[in-house]
Amino acid sequence: MTNVYMKDSLKRITAVILLAAATLLVALQCGSIAKKEEAAALLRADASSSCNKMPPDGFFRESVESPKAAVDNKINASENAGIDVKNELTALFTDLYGLVGDVLSGNNVDTGELEVRFKNIFDGLFKLDADTVKTDPTADGVLKNDGFVASAAEVLWNYMDYYDTNRLKKQTESAGVTVKKDIPYISDGNKYHLLDIYYPENAAEKLPVIIDIHGGGLMYAEKEVNRVYASRLAKRGYIVVCINYSLCPDVTYPTQVSDVMASYRWVAENGEAYGFDLDRVFVAGDSAGGQLAFYTAAVNTSDELKSLYGVSDTGLNIKAIGLISGMFDMKNGVNSALLSCYLGYDYKNSPYYPYLQPEEIIDKSDIPPAYIVTSVKDFLHSASDDLDKLLTEKGKEHMYHDWQLTVNRSSGHITSVAYPDLPESAETIDEMLAFFEAHS
């Protein structure tokens, strides 16, 4: 279970290899200057701690197949060109572990401050990536989308893997729901082209469908991460289709769009066999899944965007979309630091770059009615707020719920998906489903 959400590809270099290549000592801003074992102890989860900790094998996962030689080549090539990679890399990963340590400590760190620190770290790593590619004699001028940025992101996804695994251990799927697992929507043997279908038990008629797209920064997780949430939606009388999609940086963003569109096409073509009411199809997505839900709903109604991404018509009529803590703002703030993972180092010259933002595609498509939810404690709060303003300006039908502080806990990022049984989550789910029903 621990590794179910981790990608198989070894293209990404683990944080420990980078740190070993850079220096044997990493300074941590949580009170110690530590070696690998001490860093692991700092972030270790034990029986008495909360699940918001990281076990040592999560941050420091090694493999005999990991391409350490490739890292050494990049560093050596850079040093030959006079670029001081080791010292800069050490400083940037020191800052990264300090940032993670601050988050794990539970200190009340300002979200804006975290965003600035995060962006500074990843901007620095991107510069190192770009410089080392230029000096790598094996690169042949090809701008790849793996490297130091992707490896630093791995630190964050390792934490999320442990966090999600422990969260799900404490949650139970709804009784009275059956699941059909691992159905291919593209028959190519790729696990990222599989989906699961959740049904209310003893369903005797066609039911409305919710296609659920999981989050994870476009780089992490699989369909099972939303299984408890999906079972809650199915219990309410929906068929829920949870999809996998290929993950960056093993692929780039256009492949992800193509994957999601292929899943829509599969749903449209298999309604009769699986009991789908194709007159009542909705899409829900959280975080990065919210971005994909919004974006592919736009592609689904735009000949220009279909042509750009090389996808054909899906035949699916999406009645409404549910966008939970969506990662809509791709070019600013936190997300902009990861654009090299999504579109490659030369991302600004990508043909897809001019079409990433909601405001860049809103007039090229017919966006379905949208339910948008965020909260004051959501680190992507501004993205939902900006989308609400854009849809209002364009006269697009939508509903916006911006949670403030709540009685039992502060509603945060993807709360209704990660913790579907909280009172505020139940209210959010009720509201989203009522919105869907109003647009059936």
Short mmCIF file of C-alpha atoms in Angstrom, two decimals:
data_model
loop_
_atom_site.label_atom_id
_atom_site.label_comp_id
_atom_site.label_asym_id
_atom_site.label_seq_id
_atom_site.Cartn_x
_atom_site.Cartn_y
_atom_site.Cartn_z
CA MET A 1 0.00 0.00 0.00
CA THR A 2 2.84 2.41 0.88
CA ASN A 3 4.19 2.44 -2.65
CA VAL A 4 0.91 2.22 -4.56
CA TYR A 5 0.96 5.93 -5.39
CA MET A 6 4.67 6.14 -6.34
CA LYS A 7 5.61 6.19 -9.99
CA ASP A 8 7.51 3.28 -11.49
CA SER A 9 9.77 5.36 -13.67
CA LEU A 10 13.35 5.84 -12.51
CA LYS A 11 13.85 8.96 -14.56
CA ARG A 12 13.45 11.07 -11.47
CA ILE A 13 16.52 11.23 -9.24
CA THR A 14 15.77 10.78 -5.56
CA ALA A 15 16.60 13.53 -3.11
CA VAL A 16 19.19 11.46 -1.26
CA ILE A 17 21.26 10.93 -4.42
CA LEU A 18 21.25 14.62 -5.15
CA LEU A 19 22.22 15.41 -1.59
CA ALA A 20 24.99 12.82 -1.64
CA ALA A 21 26.28 14.24 -4.88
CA ALA A 22 26.20 17.74 -3.47
CA THR A 23 27.36 17.22 0.11
CA LEU A 24 27.21 14.70 2.94
CA LEU A 25 25.79 17.25 5.35
CA VAL A 26 22.48 19.05 4.99
CA ALA A 27 21.51 21.92 7.23
CA LEU A 28 17.96 21.71 8.51
CA GLN A 29 16.18 24.81 9.84
CA CYS A 30 14.36 22.80 12.49
CA GLY A 31 17.12 22.97 15.04
CA SER A 32 19.95 20.74 13.80
CA ILE A 33 22.65 20.26 11.23
CA ALA A 34 22.16 16.66 10.34
CA LYS A 35 23.45 13.74 8.41
CA LYS A 36 21.04 11.55 6.53
CA GLU A 37 20.11 9.52 9.62
CA GLU A 38 19.52 12.63 11.72
CA ALA A 39 17.36 14.17 9.00
CA ALA A 40 15.35 10.97 8.87
CA ALA A 41 14.92 11.04 12.66
CA LEU A 42 13.66 14.60 12.51
CA LEU A 43 10.98 13.66 10.01
CA ARG A 44 10.23 10.16 11.32
CA ALA A 45 6.70 9.14 12.25
CA ASP A 46 6.32 7.05 15.38
CA ALA A 47 3.31 5.54 17.10
CA SER A 48 2.62 8.63 19.17
CA SER A 49 2.99 11.23 16.45
CA SER A 50 0.48 12.60 14.01
CA CYS A 51 0.45 11.34 10.45
CA ASN A 52 1.88 14.65 9.26
CA LYS A 53 5.40 13.27 9.53
CA MET A 54 7.68 11.53 7.12
CA PRO A 55 9.36 8.15 7.70
CA PRO A 56 13.01 7.83 6.77
CA ASP A 57 12.41 5.40 3.90
CA GLY A 58 10.11 7.97 2.31
CA PHE A 59 12.62 10.78 1.98
CA PHE A 60 15.64 8.56 1.56
CA ARG A 61 14.50 5.85 -0.83
CA GLU A 62 17.47 4.42 -2.72
CA SER A 63 17.58 2.02 -5.64
CA VAL A 64 20.45 0.23 -7.33
CA GLU A 65 18.85 1.23 -10.61
CA SER A 66 18.73 4.92 -9.80
CA PRO A 67 20.73 6.87 -12.36
CA LYS A 68 23.40 8.28 -10.06
CA ALA A 69 25.85 8.34 -12.96
CA ALA A 70 23.58 10.76 -14.80
CA VAL A 71 23.65 13.11 -11.81
CA ASP A 72 27.43 12.89 -11.59
CA ASN A 73 27.72 13.63 -15.30
CA LYS A 74 25.54 16.71 -14.97
CA ILE A 75 27.52 17.97 -11.99
CA ASN A 76 30.89 17.23 -13.58
CA ALA A 77 29.91 18.89 -16.84
CA SER A 78 28.71 21.94 -14.94
CA GLU A 79 31.89 22.17 -12.88
CA ASN A 80 33.99 21.95 -16.04
CA ALA A 81 32.03 24.93 -17.30
CA GLY A 82 32.69 26.81 -14.07
CA ILE A 83 29.21 26.41 -12.57
CA ASP A 84 29.27 25.79 -8.81
CA VAL A 85 26.49 23.21 -8.64
CA LYS A 86 27.36 21.46 -5.39
CA ASN A 87 27.29 24.50 -3.14
CA GLU A 88 24.16 25.96 -4.71
CA LEU A 89 22.41 22.61 -4.68
CA THR A 90 23.29 22.12 -1.03
CA ALA A 91 21.89 25.53 -0.13
CA LEU A 92 18.67 25.01 -2.07
CA PHE A 93 17.98 21.57 -0.60
CA THR A 94 18.82 22.96 2.85
CA ASP A 95 16.11 25.56 2.31
CA LEU A 96 13.70 22.91 1.00
CA TYR A 97 14.10 20.67 4.05
CA GLY A 98 13.78 23.72 6.26
CA LEU A 99 10.50 24.60 4.57
CA VAL A 100 9.20 21.05 4.95
CA GLY A 101 10.31 21.04 8.57
CA ASP A 102 8.40 24.24 9.27
CA VAL A 103 5.26 22.76 7.76
CA LEU A 104 5.61 19.53 9.72
CA SER A 105 6.31 21.34 12.98
CA GLY A 106 2.80 22.77 13.02
CA ASN A 107 4.15 26.29 13.39
CA ASN A 108 1.74 28.94 12.21
CA VAL A 109 3.79 29.93 9.16
CA ASP A 110 2.24 32.50 6.87
CA THR A 111 1.00 30.90 3.64
CA GLY A 112 2.30 33.80 1.58
CA GLU A 113 5.74 33.44 3.13
CA LEU A 114 5.77 29.70 2.36
CA GLU A 115 4.81 30.42 -1.23
CA VAL A 116 7.69 32.88 -1.64
CA ARG A 117 10.18 30.44 -0.11
CA PHE A 118 8.89 27.59 -2.25
CA LYS A 119 9.12 29.63 -5.44
CA ASN A 120 12.65 30.87 -4.62
CA ILE A 121 13.84 27.30 -4.07
CA PHE A 122 12.38 25.96 -7.27
CA ASP A 123 13.42 28.98 -9.33
CA GLY A 124 16.98 28.35 -8.15
CA LEU A 125 16.77 24.67 -9.02
CA PHE A 126 15.34 25.49 -12.45
CA LYS A 127 18.31 27.76 -13.14
CA LEU A 128 20.68 24.94 -12.20
CA ASP A 129 18.74 22.57 -14.44
CA ALA A 130 18.93 24.94 -17.38
CA ASP A 131 22.65 25.63 -16.83
CA THR A 132 23.58 21.96 -16.49
CA VAL A 133 21.63 21.01 -19.61
CA LYS A 134 23.55 23.61 -21.57
CA THR A 135 26.87 22.15 -20.41
CA ASP A 136 25.97 18.44 -20.54
CA PRO A 137 27.84 16.89 -23.49
CA THR A 138 25.33 14.02 -23.59
CA ALA A 139 22.28 16.28 -23.85
CA ASP A 140 22.65 17.01 -27.59
CA GLY A 141 20.75 20.21 -27.06
CA VAL A 142 17.62 18.36 -26.00
CA LEU A 143 15.72 20.06 -23.20
CA LYS A 144 14.44 17.29 -20.95
CA ASN A 145 11.83 17.60 -18.24
CA ASP A 146 13.59 15.66 -15.47
CA GLY A 147 16.33 17.05 -13.27
CA PHE A 148 16.84 18.92 -10.02
CA VAL A 149 13.37 20.52 -10.01
CA ALA A 150 11.71 17.13 -10.46
CA SER A 151 13.93 15.61 -7.77
CA ALA A 152 13.06 18.33 -5.28
CA ALA A 153 9.39 17.84 -6.08
CA GLU A 154 9.95 14.18 -5.20
CA VAL A 155 10.70 15.24 -1.64
CA LEU A 156 7.24 16.78 -1.40
CA TRP A 157 5.50 13.84 -3.09
CA ASN A 158 7.26 11.37 -0.77
CA TYR A 159 5.78 13.28 2.15
CA MET A 160 2.34 13.26 0.55
CA ASP A 161 2.59 9.52 -0.17
CA TYR A 162 3.14 8.78 3.50
CA TYR A 163 0.51 11.28 4.59
CA ASP A 164 -2.16 9.94 2.22
CA THR A 165 -1.39 6.32 3.07
CA ASN A 166 -1.84 6.99 6.79
CA ARG A 167 -4.93 9.10 6.26
CA LEU A 168 -6.58 6.34 4.25
CA LYS A 169 -5.71 3.73 6.89
CA LYS A 170 -7.91 5.65 9.32
CA GLN A 171 -10.84 5.97 6.92
CA THR A 172 -13.38 3.39 5.78
CA GLU A 173 -15.14 3.17 2.45
CA SER A 174 -18.92 3.37 2.55
CA ALA A 175 -20.82 0.13 3.04
CA GLY A 176 -23.27 -0.72 0.29
CA VAL A 177 -20.90 0.30 -2.49
CA THR A 178 -19.31 -2.09 -4.96
CA VAL A 179 -16.17 -1.42 -7.00
CA LYS A 180 -15.01 -2.68 -10.37
CA LYS A 181 -11.27 -2.10 -10.46
CA ASP A 182 -8.56 -1.59 -13.03
CA ILE A 183 -10.62 -1.32 -16.19
CA PRO A 184 -8.49 -0.05 -19.11
CA TYR A 185 -9.78 3.02 -20.91
CA ILE A 186 -6.82 2.65 -23.27
CA SER A 187 -5.87 -0.97 -23.90
CA ASP A 188 -2.09 -0.62 -23.87
CA GLY A 189 -1.11 -2.32 -20.60
CA ASN A 190 -0.22 1.03 -18.99
CA LYS A 191 -1.41 1.25 -15.38
CA TYR A 192 -1.95 4.97 -15.80
CA HIS A 193 -4.67 4.17 -18.34
CA LEU A 194 -6.87 2.31 -15.86
CA LEU A 195 -10.03 3.37 -14.04
CA ASP A 196 -12.18 2.13 -11.16
CA ILE A 197 -15.99 2.30 -11.09
CA TYR A 198 -17.93 2.70 -7.82
CA TYR A 199 -21.60 1.67 -7.80
CA PRO A 200 -24.37 1.86 -5.24
CA GLU A 201 -25.25 -1.76 -4.48
CA ASN A 202 -28.27 -3.26 -6.25
CA ALA A 203 -28.55 -0.41 -8.74
CA ALA A 204 -31.39 -1.47 -11.05
CA GLU A 205 -31.39 1.46 -13.47
CA LYS A 206 -29.01 3.76 -15.23
CA LEU A 207 -27.47 6.27 -12.86
CA PRO A 208 -25.79 9.65 -13.22
CA VAL A 209 -22.01 9.54 -13.55
CA ILE A 210 -19.26 11.52 -11.83
CA ILE A 211 -15.82 11.21 -13.41
CA ASP A 212 -13.35 11.94 -10.62
CA ILE A 213 -9.82 13.23 -11.36
CA HIS A 214 -7.39 13.00 -8.44
CA GLY A 215 -4.91 15.70 -7.48
CA GLY A 216 -1.19 15.54 -6.81
CA GLY A 217 0.44 18.48 -8.56
CA LEU A 218 0.21 16.60 -11.90
CA MET A 219 3.15 14.56 -10.60
CA TYR A 220 1.84 12.28 -7.89
CA ALA A 221 -0.89 9.83 -6.80
CA GLU A 222 -3.24 7.35 -8.42
CA LYS A 223 -6.99 6.83 -8.51
CA GLU A 224 -7.08 4.95 -5.19
CA VAL A 225 -6.15 8.07 -3.25
CA ASN A 226 -9.79 9.24 -3.63
CA ARG A 227 -11.43 5.87 -2.95
CA VAL A 228 -13.13 6.88 0.31
CA TYR A 229 -14.44 10.09 -1.22
CA ALA A 230 -15.63 8.15 -4.29
CA SER A 231 -17.52 5.68 -2.11
CA ARG A 232 -19.30 8.55 -0.35
CA LEU A 233 -20.44 9.94 -3.71
CA ALA A 234 -21.56 6.49 -4.90
CA LYS A 235 -23.56 6.03 -1.71
CA ARG A 236 -25.52 9.11 -2.75
CA GLY A 237 -26.75 7.40 -5.92
CA TYR A 238 -24.01 8.13 -8.44
CA ILE A 239 -21.73 5.92 -10.47
CA VAL A 240 -18.24 7.29 -9.80
CA VAL A 241 -15.47 6.69 -12.32
CA CYS A 242 -12.03 7.32 -10.78
CA ILE A 243 -9.32 7.58 -13.42
CA ASN A 244 -5.57 7.27 -13.51
CA TYR A 245 -3.60 9.50 -15.86
CA SER A 246 0.08 9.64 -16.75
CA LEU A 247 2.24 11.73 -14.42
CA CYS A 248 4.87 14.38 -14.97
CA PRO A 249 7.80 14.45 -15.41
CA ASP A 250 7.61 11.00 -17.03
CA VAL A 251 5.30 12.68 -19.54
CA THR A 252 4.44 16.30 -20.18
CA TYR A 253 1.14 18.05 -19.66
CA PRO A 254 -0.28 17.50 -23.18
CA THR A 255 -0.17 13.74 -22.60
CA GLN A 256 -2.20 14.20 -19.43
CA VAL A 257 -4.83 16.18 -21.31
CA SER A 258 -4.93 13.44 -23.94
CA ASP A 259 -5.31 10.75 -21.25
CA VAL A 260 -8.25 12.47 -19.59
CA MET A 261 -9.93 13.04 -22.94
CA ALA A 262 -9.49 9.34 -23.71
CA SER A 263 -11.24 8.47 -20.44
CA TYR A 264 -14.16 10.71 -21.45
CA ARG A 265 -14.35 8.93 -24.79
CA TRP A 266 -14.38 5.55 -23.01
CA VAL A 267 -17.28 6.64 -20.77
CA ALA A 268 -19.23 7.86 -23.80
CA GLU A 269 -18.68 4.58 -25.64
CA ASN A 270 -19.47 2.26 -22.72
CA GLY A 271 -22.63 3.72 -21.22
CA GLU A 272 -24.84 0.76 -22.02
CA ALA A 273 -22.41 -1.86 -20.73
CA TYR A 274 -21.82 -0.15 -17.39
CA GLY A 275 -25.19 1.45 -16.64
CA PHE A 276 -24.16 5.05 -17.22
CA ASP A 277 -26.86 7.66 -17.75
CA LEU A 278 -25.05 9.62 -20.43
CA ASP A 279 -27.54 12.45 -20.16
CA ARG A 280 -26.24 13.14 -16.65
CA VAL A 281 -22.43 13.13 -16.72
CA PHE A 282 -20.39 15.34 -14.42
CA VAL A 283 -16.67 15.78 -13.77
CA ALA A 284 -15.10 16.50 -10.38
CA GLY A 285 -11.45 17.19 -9.68
CA ASP A 286 -9.36 18.27 -6.71
CA SER A 287 -6.22 20.39 -6.82
CA ALA A 288 -4.34 19.35 -9.99
CA GLY A 289 -7.38 17.22 -10.82
CA GLY A 290 -9.46 20.39 -10.63
CA GLN A 291 -7.15 22.00 -13.15
CA LEU A 292 -7.53 19.01 -15.48
CA ALA A 293 -11.30 18.94 -14.96
CA PHE A 294 -11.64 22.60 -15.94
CA TYR A 295 -9.14 22.41 -18.77
CA THR A 296 -10.41 19.23 -20.40
CA ALA A 297 -14.00 20.46 -20.11
CA ALA A 298 -12.80 23.41 -22.17
CA VAL A 299 -10.94 21.21 -24.68
CA ASN A 300 -14.05 19.02 -24.94
CA THR A 301 -16.01 21.97 -26.37
CA SER A 302 -13.30 23.66 -28.47
CA ASP A 303 -12.23 22.65 -31.97
CA GLU A 304 -9.18 24.90 -31.67
CA LEU A 305 -7.99 23.25 -28.45
CA LYS A 306 -8.72 19.76 -29.76
CA SER A 307 -6.55 20.54 -32.74
CA LEU A 308 -3.78 21.91 -30.50
CA TYR A 309 -3.70 18.73 -28.41
CA GLY A 310 -4.30 16.37 -31.29
CA VAL A 311 -7.40 14.80 -29.76
CA SER A 312 -10.65 13.84 -31.43
CA ASP A 313 -14.17 14.51 -30.24
CA THR A 314 -15.08 12.43 -27.17
CA GLY A 315 -18.82 12.28 -27.77
CA LEU A 316 -19.34 13.11 -24.08
CA ASN A 317 -21.68 15.88 -22.97
CA ILE A 318 -20.43 17.12 -19.60
CA LYS A 319 -23.32 18.79 -17.81
CA ALA A 320 -21.37 20.43 -14.97
CA ILE A 321 -17.98 20.35 -13.25
CA GLY A 322 -16.97 20.35 -9.58
CA LEU A 323 -13.66 22.10 -8.87
CA ILE A 324 -12.21 21.51 -5.39
CA SER A 325 -9.18 23.66 -4.46
CA GLY A 326 -8.18 23.77 -8.12
CA MET A 327 -4.65 24.43 -9.36
CA PHE A 328 -5.83 26.81 -12.07
CA ASP A 329 -3.08 29.42 -12.04
CA MET A 330 -0.24 27.63 -13.85
CA LYS A 331 2.00 30.61 -14.60
CA ASN A 332 2.14 32.36 -11.25
CA GLY A 333 2.97 31.57 -7.65
CA VAL A 334 3.66 28.02 -6.51
CA ASN A 335 2.71 26.30 -9.75
CA SER A 336 4.95 28.40 -11.98
CA ALA A 337 8.01 26.91 -10.28
CA LEU A 338 7.08 23.48 -11.64
CA LEU A 339 6.38 24.45 -15.25
CA SER A 340 9.64 22.83 -16.38
CA CYS A 341 8.28 19.52 -15.07
CA TYR A 342 5.05 20.03 -17.01
CA LEU A 343 6.34 21.31 -20.36
CA GLY A 344 10.14 20.85 -20.29
CA TYR A 345 12.92 23.33 -19.57
CA ASP A 346 12.11 25.37 -22.66
CA TYR A 347 8.49 25.69 -21.58
CA LYS A 348 8.04 29.31 -22.62
CA ASN A 349 8.58 28.28 -26.24
CA SER A 350 6.13 25.38 -25.98
CA PRO A 351 3.09 25.72 -28.28
CA TYR A 352 0.94 24.91 -25.25
CA TYR A 353 2.32 27.69 -23.03
CA PRO A 354 0.02 30.44 -24.41
CA TYR A 355 -3.03 28.33 -23.51
CA LEU A 356 -2.42 27.33 -19.88
CA GLN A 357 -4.37 29.95 -17.97
CA PRO A 358 -8.19 30.00 -17.63
CA GLU A 359 -8.30 33.49 -19.12
CA GLU A 360 -6.37 32.24 -22.16
CA ILE A 361 -8.91 29.57 -23.08
CA ILE A 362 -12.21 30.85 -21.68
CA ASP A 363 -13.26 32.48 -24.97
CA LYS A 364 -12.21 29.48 -27.05
CA SER A 365 -14.64 27.06 -25.43
CA ASP A 366 -18.03 26.63 -23.82
CA ILE A 367 -17.23 25.85 -20.18
CA PRO A 368 -20.02 23.85 -18.47
CA PRO A 369 -21.59 25.24 -15.29
CA ALA A 370 -18.98 25.05 -12.54
CA TYR A 371 -19.13 24.51 -8.78
CA ILE A 372 -15.97 25.95 -7.19
CA VAL A 373 -14.91 25.48 -3.57
CA THR A 374 -11.88 26.70 -1.65
CA SER A 375 -11.12 28.07 1.80
CA VAL A 376 -9.18 30.80 3.52
CA LYS A 377 -6.60 28.19 4.60
CA ASP A 378 -6.25 26.68 1.12
CA PHE A 379 -2.77 27.45 -0.22
CA LEU A 380 -4.33 27.65 -3.71
CA HIS A 381 -7.11 29.95 -2.48
CA SER A 382 -6.24 32.79 -4.85
CA ALA A 383 -6.56 30.54 -7.91
CA SER A 384 -10.20 29.72 -7.12
CA ASP A 385 -10.89 33.34 -6.23
CA ASP A 386 -9.49 34.49 -9.57
CA LEU A 387 -11.49 31.85 -11.47
CA ASP A 388 -14.69 33.01 -9.77
CA LYS A 389 -13.97 36.58 -10.88
CA LEU A 390 -13.18 35.46 -14.43
CA LEU A 391 -16.35 33.38 -14.77
CA THR A 392 -18.39 36.24 -13.33
CA GLU A 393 -16.84 38.70 -15.80
CA LYS A 394 -17.54 36.35 -18.71
CA GLY A 395 -21.11 35.65 -17.60
CA LYS A 396 -20.44 31.92 -17.13
CA GLU A 397 -22.81 30.04 -14.85
CA HIS A 398 -21.11 28.94 -11.66
CA MET A 399 -21.35 28.75 -7.87
CA TYR A 400 -18.46 29.75 -5.58
CA HIS A 401 -18.08 28.65 -1.94
CA ASP A 402 -15.17 30.23 -0.10
CA TRP A 403 -14.96 28.60 3.33
CA GLN A 404 -13.73 30.69 6.21
CA LEU A 405 -12.62 29.18 9.53
CA THR A 406 -15.00 26.46 10.73
CA VAL A 407 -15.95 25.21 14.17
CA ASN A 408 -14.23 21.81 14.25
CA ARG A 409 -11.12 22.58 12.23
CA SER A 410 -9.94 25.06 9.65
CA SER A 411 -11.11 23.98 6.26
CA GLY A 412 -8.02 23.73 4.11
CA HIS A 413 -6.83 22.30 0.81
CA ILE A 414 -9.17 19.66 -0.72
CA THR A 415 -10.86 19.17 2.67
CA SER A 416 -14.06 17.67 1.27
CA VAL A 417 -12.06 15.05 -0.64
CA ALA A 418 -9.44 14.16 1.97
CA TYR A 419 -11.83 14.30 4.95
CA PRO A 420 -15.31 13.71 3.50
CA ASP A 421 -16.97 13.08 6.86
CA LEU A 422 -16.25 16.45 8.45
CA PRO A 423 -19.35 18.65 8.81
CA GLU A 424 -17.98 21.25 6.40
CA SER A 425 -17.07 18.48 3.94
CA ALA A 426 -20.56 16.98 4.11
CA GLU A 427 -22.01 20.42 3.42
CA THR A 428 -19.65 20.92 0.50
CA ILE A 429 -20.56 17.54 -1.00
CA ASP A 430 -24.28 18.23 -0.53
CA GLU A 431 -23.87 21.58 -2.23
CA MET A 432 -21.89 20.20 -5.17
CA LEU A 433 -24.34 17.35 -5.77
CA ALA A 434 -27.28 19.73 -5.58
CA PHE A 435 -25.53 21.89 -8.18
CA PHE A 436 -25.06 18.84 -10.39
CA GLU A 437 -28.71 17.84 -10.02
CA ALA A 438 -29.81 21.36 -10.93
CA HIS A 439 -27.95 20.95 -14.22
CA SER A 440 -29.03 17.42 -15.07
#
